[in-house]
XYZ file of C-alpha atoms in Angstrom:
331
model
C 100.465 88.918 90.458
C 96.989 87.663 89.539
C 96.312 87.581 85.795
C 93.527 90.120 85.268
C 93.713 90.354 81.487
C 90.210 90.864 80.108
C 88.659 91.058 83.584
C 86.312 93.699 84.982
C 86.752 94.639 88.640
C 84.412 96.697 90.808
C 86.042 98.528 93.725
C 83.414 99.796 96.141
C 84.399 102.686 98.375
C 86.939 103.776 95.773
C 87.014 107.261 97.270
C 88.558 105.923 100.489
C 92.284 105.664 100.981
C 92.500 101.879 100.639
C 90.021 101.867 97.754
C 91.863 104.471 95.698
C 95.190 102.731 96.342
C 93.685 99.469 95.070
C 92.380 101.225 91.939
C 95.862 102.639 91.374
C 97.422 99.169 91.705
C 94.825 97.561 89.424
C 95.784 100.014 86.695
C 99.313 98.575 86.818
C 97.873 95.219 85.680
C 96.229 94.210 82.406
C 92.745 94.580 83.879
C 90.226 95.452 81.185
C 88.149 97.899 83.254
C 87.931 99.154 86.806
C 84.589 100.373 88.106
C 85.168 102.814 90.961
C 82.101 103.203 93.161
C 82.085 106.395 95.237
C 79.420 107.896 97.465
C 80.142 111.495 96.503
C 81.978 113.102 93.612
C 84.495 115.634 94.870
C 87.396 117.546 93.267
C 89.872 115.016 94.630
C 93.618 115.365 94.464
C 93.701 111.900 92.861
C 91.653 112.832 89.796
C 94.551 111.613 87.644
C 93.793 108.067 88.841
C 90.011 108.151 88.529
C 90.255 109.888 85.141
C 92.103 106.951 83.570
C 90.357 105.727 80.375
C 90.120 102.284 81.977
C 88.224 103.620 85.013
C 84.469 104.160 85.126
C 83.198 106.111 88.133
C 79.857 105.069 89.600
C 78.294 107.464 92.100
C 76.041 105.571 94.486
C 75.037 105.437 98.155
C 75.304 101.781 99.150
C 73.275 102.318 102.324
C 70.161 102.701 100.108
C 68.739 99.163 99.752
C 68.399 98.993 95.956
C 71.689 100.716 95.103
C 74.110 97.758 95.363
C 72.040 95.739 92.889
C 71.824 98.695 90.493
C 75.610 99.124 90.655
C 76.161 95.437 89.871
C 73.623 95.549 87.040
C 75.394 98.575 85.594
C 78.914 97.153 85.491
C 78.584 93.331 85.586
C 82.038 92.761 87.118
C 83.955 89.516 87.341
C 85.419 90.444 90.729
C 84.365 92.792 93.528
C 86.759 94.348 96.039
C 84.729 95.599 98.991
C 86.471 98.635 100.493
C 83.384 100.690 101.339
C 83.134 101.254 105.080
C 82.188 103.778 107.701
C 85.401 103.866 109.735
C 86.539 106.022 112.651
C 89.117 106.099 115.433
C 89.037 105.355 119.164
C 87.318 108.544 120.344
C 84.433 108.255 117.885
C 83.937 104.521 118.473
C 83.829 104.989 122.241
C 81.350 107.863 122.073
C 79.209 106.411 119.241
C 79.192 102.592 119.613
C 76.360 102.086 117.100
C 77.607 104.490 114.440
C 79.770 101.887 112.689
C 77.209 99.120 112.948
C 74.049 100.159 111.174
C 75.469 101.645 107.965
C 78.166 98.996 107.532
C 75.789 96.096 108.156
C 73.209 97.485 105.719
C 75.855 98.045 103.031
C 77.456 94.629 103.444
C 74.224 92.616 103.551
C 72.825 94.280 100.433
C 76.117 94.289 98.543
C 76.868 90.607 99.187
C 73.326 89.699 98.161
C 73.673 91.707 94.952
C 76.970 89.956 94.146
C 75.237 86.610 94.596
C 72.290 87.726 92.465
C 74.503 88.977 89.636
C 76.805 85.938 89.690
C 80.025 87.661 90.684
C 82.899 85.191 90.576
C 84.983 86.473 93.504
C 84.740 88.895 96.418
C 87.563 90.291 98.506
C 86.356 91.885 101.734
C 88.352 93.840 104.303
C 87.758 92.297 107.680
C 89.481 93.542 110.796
C 91.531 92.314 113.723
C 89.034 94.184 115.938
C 86.941 91.021 115.738
C 89.434 88.973 117.741
C 88.985 88.284 121.455
C 91.564 89.728 123.842
C 94.038 86.825 123.978
C 97.643 87.192 125.115
C 99.232 85.596 122.029
C 99.920 86.145 118.366
C 96.401 85.744 117.048
C 95.803 82.999 114.482
C 92.833 82.993 112.145
C 91.226 80.138 114.094
C 91.095 82.343 117.229
C 88.483 84.730 115.831
C 85.452 83.171 117.555
C 87.093 82.021 120.805
C 85.184 84.506 122.921
C 83.727 87.980 122.413
C 85.776 90.786 120.895
C 87.639 93.155 123.234
C 85.001 95.165 125.138
C 85.606 98.508 123.392
C 85.570 96.727 120.005
C 82.443 94.704 120.841
C 80.115 96.399 118.365
C 82.485 96.851 115.426
C 84.096 93.462 116.077
C 80.793 91.597 115.870
C 79.793 93.569 112.760
C 82.991 92.377 111.058
C 82.405 88.828 112.278
C 78.846 88.791 110.934
C 80.053 89.954 107.522
C 82.565 87.103 107.491
C 79.831 84.591 108.336
C 77.712 85.882 105.460
C 80.608 85.450 103.033
C 81.260 81.956 104.333
C 77.591 81.172 103.743
C 77.777 82.309 100.110
C 81.058 80.514 99.496
C 80.832 77.253 101.451
C 77.102 76.621 101.786
C 75.566 78.174 98.678
C 78.781 77.720 96.646
C 77.884 80.764 94.574
C 81.187 82.688 94.682
C 84.715 82.606 96.050
C 85.093 84.878 99.074
C 88.285 86.040 100.746
C 88.384 88.056 103.966
C 91.554 90.042 104.608
C 91.689 90.748 108.338
C 93.610 93.998 108.364
C 95.680 95.358 111.205
C 96.259 99.161 111.261
C 96.662 100.514 107.733
C 98.259 103.903 107.005
C 99.393 105.806 103.924
C 98.488 108.571 101.461
C 94.811 109.514 100.890
C 93.843 108.636 104.479
C 91.391 110.584 106.694
C 93.134 113.238 108.784
C 90.278 114.625 110.854
C 91.653 114.692 114.398
C 88.221 113.884 115.878
C 87.593 110.771 113.818
C 90.884 109.478 112.392
C 93.050 106.673 113.691
C 96.246 107.310 115.614
C 98.811 107.212 112.793
C 97.141 109.713 110.399
C 96.350 111.965 113.358
C 100.025 112.038 114.338
C 101.112 112.595 110.737
C 98.852 115.633 110.508
C 100.055 117.025 113.844
C 103.688 116.681 112.814
C 103.248 118.017 109.272
C 101.237 121.022 110.445
C 103.390 121.705 113.507
C 100.614 121.193 116.046
C 102.952 121.425 119.016
C 103.280 120.813 121.905
C 102.324 117.328 120.783
C 99.240 115.916 122.507
C 99.458 112.150 122.935
C 96.443 110.158 124.097
C 97.345 107.688 126.823
C 100.867 106.795 127.950
C 102.246 106.179 124.481
C 102.969 102.533 125.281
C 100.007 100.988 123.428
C 101.294 99.059 120.410
C 99.917 98.132 117.017
C 100.931 96.251 113.886
C 101.115 98.956 111.197
C 100.989 98.109 107.481
C 101.455 100.477 104.545
C 98.452 100.901 102.228
C 100.263 99.943 99.003
C 101.250 96.629 100.573
C 97.571 96.035 101.361
C 96.684 96.823 97.735
C 99.290 94.366 96.428
C 98.030 91.651 98.788
C 94.441 92.376 97.727
C 95.236 91.763 94.066
C 97.166 88.595 94.910
C 94.166 87.325 96.886
C 91.985 87.377 93.765
C 93.730 84.110 92.817
C 92.220 82.196 95.770
C 89.287 79.809 95.517
C 86.633 78.953 98.096
C 86.377 80.770 101.419
C 89.505 82.177 103.042
C 90.140 84.379 106.065
C 93.700 85.714 106.281
C 95.477 88.006 108.717
C 97.153 90.916 106.929
C 99.780 92.963 108.730
C 103.456 93.809 108.741
C 104.362 91.317 111.459
C 105.925 94.079 113.547
C 104.373 95.947 116.475
C 105.258 99.545 117.282
C 104.276 101.572 120.325
C 102.786 105.041 119.942
C 106.044 106.443 121.298
C 108.071 104.539 118.699
C 105.893 105.936 115.893
C 106.410 109.423 117.303
C 110.187 108.876 117.367
C 110.168 107.794 113.720
C 108.132 110.854 112.730
C 110.623 113.032 114.610
C 113.443 111.445 112.624
C 111.590 111.742 109.307
C 110.783 115.442 109.776
C 113.752 116.539 111.851
C 111.775 117.909 114.799
C 111.642 117.153 118.516
C 108.451 118.672 119.935
C 107.429 118.887 123.562
C 104.956 116.100 124.401
C 101.894 116.257 126.624
C 100.502 112.851 127.586
C 96.731 112.892 128.134
C 95.912 109.733 130.031
C 92.238 110.677 130.370
C 91.659 110.477 126.611
C 90.026 107.419 124.926
C 92.349 104.531 124.150
C 91.735 101.006 122.938
C 93.431 97.642 123.503
C 97.008 98.001 124.763
C 98.553 95.447 122.384
C 97.429 93.319 119.475
C 99.648 91.172 117.265
C 98.722 88.579 114.654
C 100.205 85.460 113.121
C 100.960 85.834 109.400
C 101.639 82.194 108.483
C 98.588 81.921 106.201
C 99.541 85.165 104.444
C 102.826 83.549 103.468
C 101.580 80.035 102.678
C 98.482 81.040 100.695
C 99.719 84.215 98.987
C 103.510 83.965 99.150
C 103.789 87.234 101.057
C 106.876 87.465 103.272
C 106.379 90.175 105.877
C 110.125 90.890 105.801
C 109.684 92.192 102.257
C 106.898 94.646 103.066
C 107.406 98.404 103.296
C 109.268 99.390 106.454
C 107.584 101.806 108.827
C 110.396 104.302 108.269
C 109.908 104.271 104.504
C 106.114 104.287 104.726
C 106.061 107.268 107.073
C 108.579 109.114 104.899
C 106.427 108.612 101.784
C 103.228 109.544 103.613
C 104.566 112.696 105.274
C 106.021 113.883 101.959
C 102.681 113.225 100.285
C 100.846 115.087 103.038
C 103.109 118.114 102.783
C 102.661 118.213 99.006
C 98.857 118.003 99.221
C 97.945 120.066 102.275
C 95.612 122.338 100.340
C 93.427 119.578 98.945
C 93.448 116.783 101.511
C 89.961 115.615 102.383
C 89.739 115.720 106.162
């Protein structure tokens, strides 16, 4: 684990499910102070984390041009973990192709500039495998710009690519800060969004199973597959990545692909139910399969995908968490 003794770390988007999990993991280190930037203060069910004496909450809207610089001026962090993002699932992306672009681009451009201005030492940014072109292979980091992103990911994929280029500029050309991009596959776990109109597939299914929304509606044929990685594994990898110098772009996933039907089967096993299924092939779906090469994850950060949380264990933890927090989950 990266030595964070005496360091100050800013986590933007700390109200999101990856952000809050990273804050939680940082508090297990010797970090001096964690600054948790949130857009809105709410009576969250994770107040016990944000109320730690080592956590300072900063309420700020990073889409407002001057706010990122004010946040940096306020906390003067050594490191910044960028987990703020406007993020939605397939249905929303298909119906609102520009919705993820404007806000995310504005936030990233202004935040990266503020980090440069205030001499931040290191940035970790969550990229995405949506930026990759549709190639029939395990995608390596060098494949990112070998063609346009998959058609339905065109807008969000290019937004993620542009953010990477900006970070490469700051790191390699201006040499002002170390920048690491973690290109995430599909992340799931506690504290996620569970709005059925905007969430990704896995949290949507978790909610349907935990709340008994049967017969079970499944978008598509159920044969689309994804690499699913548990949120605490992402948080651990994030903290490890703070040790890297220069510019790095690294695929982050579990190394295992599961079809929608396989995820459903594992939820059935975890909760002991076997609901009737209705397959809705007219509903929005995305790319049928995407898998990534994790060689750099192992060589640069020592992360062996075989040692990550299994899907069975991750779903068991997440469904138990959901059932214990139904009354307060932010949807």
